[in-house]
Amino acid sequence: MAQWTSAVGAPQLARQLASQQSRPAGPHARKPPAYRALADGVRLLVLEGRVPVAARLPAERELAVALAVSRTTVAAAYEALRAEGFLESRRGAGSWTAVPAGNPLPARGLEPMPPESLGSVIDLGTASLPAPEPWLTRAVQGALEELPPYAHTHGDYPAGLPALRQMLADRYTAKGIPTMPEQIMVTTGAMGAMDAICHLFAGRGERIAVESPSYANILQLMREAGARLVPVAMAEGLTGWDLPRWRQVLRDAAPRLAYVVADFHNPTGALADEDQRRALVEAARSAGTVLVADETMTELRLDGDFDAMPRPVCAFDPAGSTVLTVGSASKAFWAGMRIGWVRAAPEVIRSLVSARAYADLGTPVLEQLAINWLMSTGGWEQAVDVRRTQARENRDALVAAVRRELPDWEFDVPAGGLTLWVRTGGLSGSRIAAVGERVGVRVPSGPRFGVDGAFEGYVRLPFTVSGPVAEEAAVRLAAAARLVESGASSGTDAPRTSVA
């Protein structure tokens, strides 16, 4: 019986390997033999989770043709990978990826580090901040006071607590978008919302148009749902969407879904203006595509007047038949508060609720009561104001530190959100991420946010550290960059830990 559970085609693997090519190393760098470079490239793809464990690799002859190298080179690379524990083979079953005994499986998304590991490694992998106190404690205390009546019920509210659905509907109405509670479903975070939407609208093999780059965990969720991702490049700088490209993709590919982050896009920080929002909604409606607008970063405007924000995407489709809006408390308040929501047409909400019963009966009552308490008492606005101040200070400290330690790295400073999208001066973002853990800094590489090997020359840096920690993070990133540039990241001494 075969030991592999998926397969990687020769053209796909060749594209992923080609994306790792970086600028020429320094004059004293060692250039490894061709087979060694190939083995290192495959190993790095496995360590990053971009080629999954137990994936069948192409036959030697097929990969040699795709890479335009000799079959002997591929055979030697496979043999090296087998010797290091990254490949297993059996006659008649082929060769499949593995990890050496005792090594953790590589993460496919951006999972947070265990708290016990935070003392030795600076974690820039997760774009989340500590809870804004005293608002978390006050919210939980307020929720406990309101809990007794709910404790006398079964506790299952598949669409969410009526009080919170009403509160969220009222908040949209206050923004000029009339909304009924029947248009709201409360979910377990934004990921829960996206999981429900993908299962309802995008069955296995369906096309989903996504920004390129886009949020890594959502991309992985869509891949595991069996979707076919269609990337649409962002406009230059922080100017939002490239509308001609979007119109072409919606017309030619006819995707069932399209997923966008209009407000302080993750990872680039771009902000789409009102004209772009109106035009994209019109294009999606014409193409018959359901447009999912992720609003998780909406509250995090760090510069300028928050009241001057563009209207939400759903303002251009208030009935919710074309635009499904996803919101969350995780970024604006705290990632540990797993409350998200969907705003859509009532019939869509009913379908989502019905489908949810087979996977997730509902969202925890106590956490819903806590968010409702915050929003009903004014505590939400005060907590978010604390969050904005913290994120702004962190952003400014990180920007200054990276510019000082890594002057060749390029980025635009966003006016909001939680992330910097950084071009790494021609170096491989994957290798910086891999070497970074060796020198004590964890950072996700650009390809995690792309489709099929794109953005190798980037890393994402979130505004999660400040002051001396931000300065030390930049120092460690500079050390990792020097190792990559010198060629010291090549060879069998590369780290064998997951990078998330």
Short mmCIF file of C-alpha atoms in Angstrom, two decimals:
data_model
loop_
_atom_site.label_atom_id
_atom_site.label_comp_id
_atom_site.label_asym_id
_atom_site.label_seq_id
_atom_site.Cartn_x
_atom_site.Cartn_y
_atom_site.Cartn_z
CA MET A 1 0.00 0.00 0.00
CA ALA A 2 1.37 3.43 -0.95
CA GLN A 3 2.49 5.70 1.89
CA TRP A 4 1.75 8.96 0.10
CA THR A 5 -1.51 10.90 0.48
CA SER A 6 -1.10 13.57 -2.21
CA ALA A 7 1.06 14.20 -5.26
CA VAL A 8 3.13 17.08 -6.63
CA GLY A 9 3.49 17.31 -10.39
CA ALA A 10 6.83 18.00 -12.06
CA PRO A 11 5.80 21.40 -13.52
CA GLN A 12 4.43 22.57 -10.15
CA LEU A 13 7.55 21.48 -8.26
CA ALA A 14 9.77 23.12 -10.87
CA ARG A 15 7.90 26.43 -10.45
CA GLN A 16 8.21 26.27 -6.68
CA LEU A 17 11.92 25.52 -6.88
CA ALA A 18 12.50 28.31 -9.40
CA SER A 19 10.81 30.80 -7.06
CA GLN A 20 13.55 30.19 -4.47
CA GLN A 21 16.27 31.64 -6.66
CA SER A 22 17.78 34.70 -5.01
CA ARG A 23 20.34 37.26 -6.03
CA PRO A 24 23.94 36.05 -6.44
CA ALA A 25 25.69 35.37 -3.16
CA GLY A 26 28.79 37.20 -2.02
CA PRO A 27 32.24 36.49 -3.47
CA HIS A 28 33.13 34.10 -0.63
CA ALA A 29 29.89 32.12 -0.74
CA ARG A 30 30.02 28.42 -1.49
CA LYS A 31 28.11 27.37 -4.58
CA PRO A 32 26.80 23.87 -3.92
CA PRO A 33 26.73 21.14 -6.58
CA ALA A 34 23.55 21.01 -8.64
CA TYR A 35 22.21 17.92 -6.87
CA ARG A 36 22.85 19.53 -3.47
CA ALA A 37 21.05 22.73 -4.46
CA LEU A 38 18.09 20.67 -5.68
CA ALA A 39 17.97 18.63 -2.46
CA ASP A 40 18.17 21.82 -0.36
CA GLY A 41 15.35 23.37 -2.36
CA VAL A 42 13.02 20.41 -1.91
CA ARG A 43 13.86 20.19 1.79
CA LEU A 44 13.08 23.87 2.28
CA LEU A 45 9.71 23.46 0.57
CA VAL A 46 8.91 20.61 2.97
CA LEU A 47 10.08 22.54 6.03
CA GLU A 48 7.87 25.47 5.07
CA GLY A 49 4.86 23.25 4.46
CA ARG A 50 4.60 24.39 0.83
CA VAL A 51 5.09 20.77 -0.22
CA PRO A 52 3.17 18.69 2.31
CA VAL A 53 4.57 15.70 4.14
CA ALA A 54 3.59 12.39 2.50
CA ALA A 55 3.34 14.03 -0.94
CA ARG A 56 4.46 11.85 -3.83
CA LEU A 57 7.26 13.54 -5.81
CA PRO A 58 7.61 13.25 -9.58
CA ALA A 59 9.61 10.42 -11.07
CA GLU A 60 13.29 11.23 -11.60
CA ARG A 61 12.96 11.41 -15.39
CA GLU A 62 9.88 13.70 -15.25
CA LEU A 63 11.52 16.15 -12.85
CA ALA A 64 14.76 16.16 -14.83
CA VAL A 65 12.85 17.21 -17.96
CA ALA A 66 10.92 19.91 -16.07
CA LEU A 67 14.11 21.33 -14.54
CA ALA A 68 16.27 20.88 -17.66
CA VAL A 69 18.90 18.95 -15.68
CA SER A 70 20.26 15.45 -16.01
CA ARG A 71 18.45 12.49 -14.50
CA THR A 72 21.65 11.76 -12.57
CA THR A 73 21.32 15.13 -10.79
CA VAL A 74 17.75 14.36 -9.71
CA ALA A 75 18.68 10.83 -8.62
CA ALA A 76 21.54 12.15 -6.48
CA ALA A 77 19.25 14.80 -4.93
CA TYR A 78 16.64 12.18 -4.08
CA GLU A 79 19.31 9.96 -2.56
CA ALA A 80 20.56 12.87 -0.40
CA LEU A 81 17.02 13.58 0.78
CA ARG A 82 16.52 9.92 1.67
CA ALA A 83 19.76 9.92 3.66
CA GLU A 84 18.60 13.00 5.60
CA GLY A 85 15.14 11.60 6.33
CA PHE A 86 13.19 13.95 4.07
CA LEU A 87 12.26 11.32 1.48
CA GLU A 88 11.06 7.75 1.59
CA SER A 89 10.79 5.40 -1.35
CA ARG A 90 9.51 1.96 -2.19
CA ARG A 91 9.72 0.05 -5.42
CA GLY A 92 6.46 0.34 -7.29
CA ALA A 93 5.11 3.10 -5.04
CA GLY A 94 7.52 5.92 -5.90
CA SER A 95 9.06 8.46 -3.52
CA TRP A 96 7.24 10.69 -1.07
CA THR A 97 8.23 13.49 1.30
CA ALA A 98 8.85 12.90 5.00
CA VAL A 99 10.41 14.56 8.03
CA PRO A 100 13.22 13.02 10.07
CA ALA A 101 12.27 11.20 13.25
CA GLY A 102 11.86 13.57 16.18
CA ASN A 103 11.15 16.64 14.05
CA PRO A 104 7.79 18.44 14.27
CA LEU A 105 5.57 18.40 11.24
CA PRO A 106 5.88 21.67 9.33
CA ALA A 107 3.02 24.10 9.83
CA ARG A 108 0.87 24.86 6.79
CA GLY A 109 -0.43 28.17 8.14
CA LEU A 110 0.62 30.79 10.68
CA GLU A 111 0.02 29.02 13.98
CA PRO A 112 1.10 30.95 17.10
CA MET A 113 4.17 29.76 18.96
CA PRO A 114 3.61 27.91 22.24
CA PRO A 115 3.88 30.41 25.12
CA GLU A 116 6.77 28.47 26.64
CA SER A 117 8.89 29.17 23.53
CA LEU A 118 8.51 32.93 23.60
CA GLY A 119 11.44 33.54 25.93
CA SER A 120 14.11 32.49 23.43
CA VAL A 121 12.51 33.38 20.09
CA ILE A 122 10.97 36.69 19.02
CA ASP A 123 7.70 35.70 17.35
CA LEU A 124 6.85 37.77 14.27
CA GLY A 125 4.73 34.99 12.84
CA THR A 126 1.33 36.01 14.19
CA ALA A 127 -0.30 39.41 13.63
CA SER A 128 -2.01 39.57 17.03
CA LEU A 129 -1.47 41.74 20.09
CA PRO A 130 -2.02 41.08 23.81
CA ALA A 131 -5.48 41.85 25.15
CA PRO A 132 -6.27 45.52 25.87
CA GLU A 133 -6.78 45.67 29.60
CA PRO A 134 -8.77 46.41 31.69
CA TRP A 135 -11.34 45.91 28.95
CA LEU A 136 -10.98 42.15 28.64
CA THR A 137 -11.48 41.64 32.36
CA ARG A 138 -14.41 44.05 32.48
CA ALA A 139 -16.05 42.39 29.49
CA VAL A 140 -15.79 38.93 31.03
CA GLN A 141 -17.15 40.20 34.35
CA GLY A 142 -20.05 41.87 32.53
CA ALA A 143 -20.71 38.66 30.62
CA LEU A 144 -20.81 36.62 33.83
CA GLU A 145 -23.42 38.97 35.27
CA GLU A 146 -25.61 38.44 32.19
CA LEU A 147 -25.05 34.67 31.95
CA PRO A 148 -27.65 33.23 34.43
CA PRO A 149 -30.71 33.47 32.13
CA TYR A 150 -28.80 31.73 29.33
CA ALA A 151 -27.58 29.02 31.69
CA HIS A 152 -31.19 27.82 32.03
CA THR A 153 -31.33 27.08 28.29
CA HIS A 154 -29.65 24.40 26.16
CA GLY A 155 -26.95 26.95 25.21
CA ASP A 156 -26.95 26.19 21.49
CA TYR A 157 -27.54 29.24 19.30
CA PRO A 158 -26.49 28.25 15.75
CA ALA A 159 -27.05 31.76 14.38
CA GLY A 160 -25.66 33.47 17.47
CA LEU A 161 -27.20 35.11 20.53
CA PRO A 162 -30.16 37.26 19.49
CA ALA A 163 -28.82 40.19 21.52
CA LEU A 164 -25.44 40.13 19.74
CA ARG A 165 -27.02 39.68 16.30
CA GLN A 166 -29.16 42.74 17.00
CA MET A 167 -26.14 44.70 18.23
CA LEU A 168 -24.09 43.90 15.12
CA ALA A 169 -27.05 44.73 12.86
CA ASP A 170 -27.47 48.06 14.63
CA ARG A 171 -23.83 48.91 14.12
CA TYR A 172 -24.11 48.36 10.35
CA THR A 173 -27.31 50.41 10.30
CA ALA A 174 -25.50 53.23 12.11
CA LYS A 175 -22.96 53.23 9.26
CA GLY A 176 -25.77 53.89 6.77
CA ILE A 177 -26.26 50.23 5.77
CA PRO A 178 -29.72 49.15 6.96
CA THR A 179 -29.34 45.69 8.46
CA MET A 180 -31.70 43.28 10.23
CA PRO A 181 -30.56 40.69 12.79
CA GLU A 182 -31.71 38.06 10.29
CA GLN A 183 -28.78 39.19 8.12
CA ILE A 184 -26.20 38.29 10.80
CA MET A 185 -24.68 34.95 11.82
CA VAL A 186 -22.20 34.89 14.70
CA THR A 187 -19.28 32.51 14.11
CA THR A 188 -16.20 31.19 15.88
CA GLY A 189 -13.83 33.84 14.58
CA ALA A 190 -13.37 34.98 11.00
CA MET A 191 -11.90 31.59 10.11
CA GLY A 192 -15.15 29.94 11.21
CA ALA A 193 -17.04 32.36 9.01
CA MET A 194 -14.85 31.66 5.98
CA ASP A 195 -15.02 27.91 6.54
CA ALA A 196 -18.82 28.04 6.51
CA ILE A 197 -18.88 30.23 3.40
CA CYS A 198 -16.44 28.04 1.48
CA HIS A 199 -18.37 24.87 2.27
CA LEU A 200 -21.65 26.45 1.18
CA PHE A 201 -20.52 28.24 -1.97
CA ALA A 202 -17.30 26.63 -3.19
CA GLY A 203 -17.35 22.88 -3.40
CA ARG A 204 -14.32 20.84 -4.39
CA GLY A 205 -12.93 22.03 -7.72
CA GLU A 206 -14.70 25.41 -7.68
CA ARG A 207 -12.67 28.51 -8.54
CA ILE A 208 -12.08 31.21 -5.93
CA ALA A 209 -10.46 34.49 -7.00
CA VAL A 210 -8.08 35.86 -4.37
CA GLU A 211 -5.86 38.88 -4.05
CA SER A 212 -2.20 38.17 -4.67
CA PRO A 213 -0.79 38.25 -2.04
CA SER A 214 -3.52 37.35 0.43
CA TYR A 215 -3.93 36.11 4.01
CA ALA A 216 -2.07 32.81 4.34
CA ASN A 217 -4.46 30.97 6.66
CA ILE A 218 -7.47 31.73 4.46
CA LEU A 219 -5.58 30.53 1.38
CA GLN A 220 -4.76 27.28 3.15
CA LEU A 221 -8.36 26.85 4.29
CA MET A 222 -9.49 27.21 0.68
CA ARG A 223 -6.88 24.75 -0.57
CA GLU A 224 -7.93 22.14 1.96
CA ALA A 225 -11.55 22.64 0.93
CA GLY A 226 -10.46 21.62 -2.57
CA ALA A 227 -10.86 25.02 -4.20
CA ARG A 228 -8.91 26.14 -7.27
CA LEU A 229 -7.34 29.48 -6.40
CA VAL A 230 -7.15 32.18 -9.07
CA PRO A 231 -4.69 34.91 -8.01
CA VAL A 232 -5.29 38.57 -8.93
CA ALA A 233 -2.30 40.87 -8.42
CA MET A 234 -2.67 43.90 -6.18
CA ALA A 235 -1.98 47.38 -7.57
CA GLU A 236 1.41 48.94 -6.93
CA GLY A 237 2.22 50.29 -3.48
CA LEU A 238 -0.71 50.70 -1.11
CA THR A 239 -3.22 51.80 -3.76
CA GLY A 240 -5.55 48.81 -3.42
CA TRP A 241 -6.92 46.68 -6.25
CA ASP A 242 -5.99 46.52 -9.91
CA LEU A 243 -9.54 46.81 -11.31
CA PRO A 244 -8.72 45.92 -14.96
CA ARG A 245 -7.18 42.65 -13.79
CA TRP A 246 -10.14 41.92 -11.54
CA ARG A 247 -12.60 42.52 -14.37
CA GLN A 248 -10.64 40.21 -16.65
CA VAL A 249 -10.43 37.41 -14.08
CA LEU A 250 -14.10 37.66 -13.15
CA ARG A 251 -15.05 37.62 -16.84
CA ASP A 252 -12.69 34.89 -18.03
CA ALA A 253 -12.43 32.55 -15.02
CA ALA A 254 -16.03 33.01 -13.75
CA PRO A 255 -15.06 32.15 -10.15
CA ARG A 256 -17.82 31.08 -7.78
CA LEU A 257 -16.31 33.18 -4.96
CA ALA A 258 -13.91 36.09 -4.68
CA TYR A 259 -12.17 36.91 -1.39
CA VAL A 260 -10.81 40.41 -0.67
CA VAL A 261 -9.57 42.51 2.25
CA ALA A 262 -10.48 46.10 1.43
CA ASP A 263 -9.40 47.71 4.70
CA PHE A 264 -5.67 47.56 5.53
CA HIS A 265 -5.11 44.44 3.53
CA ASN A 266 -3.25 41.53 5.10
CA PRO A 267 -0.33 41.37 4.35
CA THR A 268 0.31 44.59 2.35
CA GLY A 269 -1.68 47.12 4.41
CA ALA A 270 -3.35 48.57 1.28
CA LEU A 271 -6.63 50.47 1.60
CA ALA A 272 -9.11 50.29 -1.30
CA ASP A 273 -10.94 53.54 -2.02
CA GLU A 274 -14.69 53.90 -2.55
CA ASP A 275 -14.50 53.94 -6.34
CA GLN A 276 -12.61 50.63 -6.29
CA ARG A 277 -15.16 49.10 -3.93
CA ARG A 278 -18.11 50.19 -6.05
CA ALA A 279 -16.46 48.98 -9.25
CA LEU A 280 -15.52 45.57 -7.84
CA VAL A 281 -19.03 44.97 -6.51
CA GLU A 282 -20.46 45.84 -9.93
CA ALA A 283 -17.98 43.52 -11.67
CA ALA A 284 -18.74 40.67 -9.29
CA ARG A 285 -22.49 41.13 -9.73
CA SER A 286 -22.13 41.09 -13.52
CA ALA A 287 -20.04 37.91 -13.40
CA GLY A 288 -22.35 36.11 -10.97
CA THR A 289 -19.53 35.87 -8.44
CA VAL A 290 -20.15 36.04 -4.70
CA LEU A 291 -17.77 38.63 -3.24
CA VAL A 292 -16.52 37.98 0.31
CA ALA A 293 -15.23 41.16 2.00
CA ASP A 294 -13.06 40.51 5.06
CA GLU A 295 -13.37 43.40 7.52
CA THR A 296 -11.16 42.08 10.31
CA MET A 297 -8.73 45.03 10.04
CA THR A 298 -11.36 47.74 9.50
CA GLU A 299 -11.11 49.27 12.98
CA LEU A 300 -7.33 49.56 12.90
CA ARG A 301 -6.77 52.90 11.18
CA LEU A 302 -3.54 54.22 12.72
CA ASP A 303 -3.11 57.50 10.81
CA GLY A 304 -5.66 60.13 9.86
CA ASP A 305 -9.31 60.46 10.81
CA PHE A 306 -11.14 57.19 11.33
CA ASP A 307 -14.40 58.87 10.31
CA ALA A 308 -12.84 59.48 6.86
CA MET A 309 -12.66 55.73 6.13
CA PRO A 310 -14.27 54.60 2.87
CA ARG A 311 -17.71 53.08 3.21
CA PRO A 312 -17.76 49.30 3.72
CA VAL A 313 -17.89 47.13 0.61
CA CYS A 314 -21.39 45.98 1.58
CA ALA A 315 -22.59 49.60 1.30
CA PHE A 316 -22.66 49.00 -2.46
CA ASP A 317 -24.80 45.86 -2.03
CA PRO A 318 -26.89 46.53 1.09
CA ALA A 319 -29.22 43.59 0.51
CA GLY A 320 -26.26 41.22 0.79
CA SER A 321 -27.01 39.15 -2.29
CA THR A 322 -23.61 39.74 -3.94
CA VAL A 323 -21.43 40.79 -0.99
CA LEU A 324 -20.88 38.60 2.07
CA THR A 325 -19.15 40.56 4.84
CA VAL A 326 -16.94 38.84 7.38
CA GLY A 327 -16.05 40.60 10.63
CA SER A 328 -14.16 39.62 13.75
CA ALA A 329 -13.15 40.76 17.21
CA SER A 330 -9.79 38.99 16.94
CA LYS A 331 -7.66 41.75 15.40
CA ALA A 332 -9.41 44.85 16.75
CA PHE A 333 -9.79 43.45 20.29
CA TRP A 334 -8.01 40.17 21.07
CA ALA A 335 -7.28 36.95 19.17
CA GLY A 336 -8.28 34.92 22.24
CA MET A 337 -11.84 36.24 21.89
CA ARG A 338 -12.98 33.92 19.12
CA ILE A 339 -15.99 35.88 17.91
CA GLY A 340 -16.63 36.53 14.24
CA TRP A 341 -19.70 37.18 12.14
CA VAL A 342 -21.14 37.14 8.63
CA ARG A 343 -23.46 39.77 7.20
CA ALA A 344 -25.44 38.64 4.15
CA ALA A 345 -28.95 38.32 2.74
CA PRO A 346 -31.36 36.55 5.14
CA GLU A 347 -31.68 33.52 2.86
CA VAL A 348 -27.89 33.17 2.72
CA ILE A 349 -27.70 33.35 6.51
CA ARG A 350 -30.35 30.65 6.83
CA SER A 351 -28.36 28.40 4.49
CA LEU A 352 -25.14 29.03 6.41
CA VAL A 353 -26.85 28.25 9.72
CA SER A 354 -28.34 25.02 8.35
CA ALA A 355 -25.00 23.89 6.95
CA ARG A 356 -23.24 24.77 10.20
CA ALA A 357 -25.19 22.21 12.21
CA TYR A 358 -23.06 19.40 10.78
CA ALA A 359 -19.72 20.90 11.82
CA ASP A 360 -20.18 23.55 14.51
CA LEU A 361 -23.37 23.89 16.57
CA GLY A 362 -22.60 27.42 17.66
CA THR A 363 -20.21 29.93 19.19
CA PRO A 364 -19.48 30.00 22.97
CA VAL A 365 -22.19 31.94 24.81
CA LEU A 366 -19.90 33.59 27.35
CA GLU A 367 -17.66 35.13 24.68
CA GLN A 368 -20.67 36.41 22.76
CA LEU A 369 -21.97 38.05 25.94
CA ALA A 370 -18.56 39.64 26.50
CA ILE A 371 -18.49 41.24 23.04
CA ASN A 372 -22.10 42.33 23.39
CA TRP A 373 -21.24 43.96 26.75
CA LEU A 374 -18.32 45.82 25.16
CA MET A 375 -20.39 47.09 22.25
CA SER A 376 -23.37 48.10 24.39
CA THR A 377 -21.40 50.01 27.04
CA GLY A 378 -18.92 51.94 24.90
CA GLY A 379 -16.12 49.69 26.07
CA TRP A 380 -15.49 48.47 22.50
CA GLU A 381 -14.55 51.93 21.26
CA GLN A 382 -12.30 52.56 24.25
CA ALA A 383 -10.59 49.18 23.91
CA VAL A 384 -10.05 49.66 20.16
CA ASP A 385 -8.56 53.10 20.83
CA VAL A 386 -6.04 51.44 23.17
CA ARG A 387 -5.33 48.89 20.46
CA ARG A 388 -4.72 51.58 17.83
CA THR A 389 -2.28 53.43 20.07
CA GLN A 390 -0.38 50.24 20.80
CA ALA A 391 -0.25 49.17 17.14
CA ARG A 392 0.87 52.64 16.01
CA GLU A 393 3.74 52.72 18.52
CA ASN A 394 4.77 49.20 17.56
CA ARG A 395 4.64 50.03 13.85
CA ASP A 396 6.81 53.12 14.22
CA ALA A 397 9.38 51.27 16.35
CA LEU A 398 9.58 48.35 13.91
CA VAL A 399 9.83 50.61 10.86
CA ALA A 400 12.70 52.57 12.41
CA ALA A 401 14.55 49.43 13.48
CA VAL A 402 14.24 47.66 10.10
CA ARG A 403 15.31 50.78 8.19
CA ARG A 404 18.38 51.10 10.40
CA GLU A 405 19.46 47.43 10.38
CA LEU A 406 18.33 46.45 6.88
CA PRO A 407 18.54 49.54 4.66
CA ASP A 408 18.27 47.45 1.47
CA TRP A 409 14.84 46.11 2.45
CA GLU A 410 11.93 48.00 0.89
CA PHE A 411 8.39 48.59 2.11
CA ASP A 412 5.57 51.12 2.17
CA VAL A 413 4.34 52.15 5.60
CA PRO A 414 0.58 51.48 5.79
CA ALA A 415 -1.84 53.85 7.50
CA GLY A 416 -3.48 50.99 9.36
CA GLY A 417 -3.66 47.28 9.99
CA LEU A 418 -1.04 45.17 11.70
CA THR A 419 1.51 44.21 9.02
CA LEU A 420 4.44 45.36 6.91
CA TRP A 421 4.96 43.66 3.53
CA VAL A 422 8.71 43.80 3.02
CA ARG A 423 10.83 43.18 -0.08
CA THR A 424 14.02 41.51 1.15
CA GLY A 425 16.60 43.10 -1.11
CA GLY A 426 16.69 40.20 -3.56
CA LEU A 427 17.20 37.52 -0.89
CA SER A 428 15.01 34.44 -0.53
CA GLY A 429 12.26 35.05 2.01
CA SER A 430 11.97 31.31 2.57
CA ARG A 431 15.63 31.02 3.49
CA ILE A 432 15.46 34.06 5.76
CA ALA A 433 12.50 32.45 7.53
CA ALA A 434 14.34 29.14 7.89
CA VAL A 435 17.59 30.71 9.13
CA GLY A 436 15.66 33.17 11.32
CA GLU A 437 14.67 30.48 13.79
CA ARG A 438 18.34 29.57 14.13
CA VAL A 439 19.16 33.12 15.25
CA GLY A 440 16.05 33.58 17.37
CA VAL A 441 13.40 35.32 15.26
CA ARG A 442 10.34 33.72 13.69
CA VAL A 443 9.00 35.35 10.54
CA PRO A 444 6.69 34.06 7.78
CA SER A 445 8.06 34.12 4.25
CA GLY A 446 6.31 35.69 1.28
CA PRO A 447 5.29 32.47 -0.50
CA ARG A 448 2.89 31.65 2.33
CA PHE A 449 0.78 34.57 1.13
CA GLY A 450 0.87 33.68 -2.55
CA VAL A 451 -0.27 30.95 -4.88
CA ASP A 452 2.19 28.38 -6.22
CA GLY A 453 5.53 29.86 -5.19
CA ALA A 454 4.91 33.57 -5.66
CA PHE A 455 6.55 36.29 -3.49
CA GLU A 456 9.79 34.49 -2.70
CA GLY A 457 11.50 37.87 -2.27
CA TYR A 458 9.23 39.00 0.60
CA VAL A 459 8.54 38.50 4.29
CA ARG A 460 5.66 39.76 6.41
CA LEU A 461 6.47 41.66 9.60
CA PRO A 462 3.57 42.31 12.01
CA PHE A 463 3.40 45.17 14.53
CA THR A 464 3.48 42.86 17.54
CA VAL A 465 6.68 43.99 19.30
CA SER A 466 7.86 47.40 20.45
CA GLY A 467 10.85 49.28 21.85
CA PRO A 468 13.95 47.19 22.57
CA VAL A 469 12.24 44.00 21.37
CA ALA A 470 11.55 45.54 17.96
CA GLU A 471 15.17 46.66 17.75
CA GLU A 472 16.44 43.20 18.70
CA ALA A 473 14.08 41.58 16.15
CA ALA A 474 15.59 43.75 13.41
CA VAL A 475 19.12 42.87 14.57
CA ARG A 476 18.30 39.15 14.37
CA LEU A 477 16.67 39.53 10.97
CA ALA A 478 19.82 41.30 9.75
CA ALA A 479 21.90 38.40 11.07
CA ALA A 480 19.67 35.93 9.21
CA ALA A 481 19.95 38.00 6.03
CA ARG A 482 23.76 37.99 6.26
CA LEU A 483 23.79 34.20 6.64
CA VAL A 484 21.53 33.79 3.62
CA GLU A 485 23.58 36.20 1.52
CA SER A 486 26.85 34.48 2.44
CA GLY A 487 25.47 31.11 1.46
CA ALA A 488 25.70 29.75 5.00
CA SER A 489 22.05 28.71 4.84
CA SER A 490 22.83 26.02 2.24
CA GLY A 491 23.74 22.47 2.98
CA THR A 492 22.61 19.84 5.43
CA ASP A 493 23.02 22.13 8.44
CA ALA A 494 19.83 24.06 7.56
CA PRO A 495 17.33 24.10 10.43
CA ARG A 496 14.82 21.28 10.55
CA THR A 497 12.01 23.05 12.37
CA SER A 498 8.69 24.33 11.17
CA VAL A 499 8.39 27.93 10.06
CA ALA A 500 4.91 29.44 10.49
#
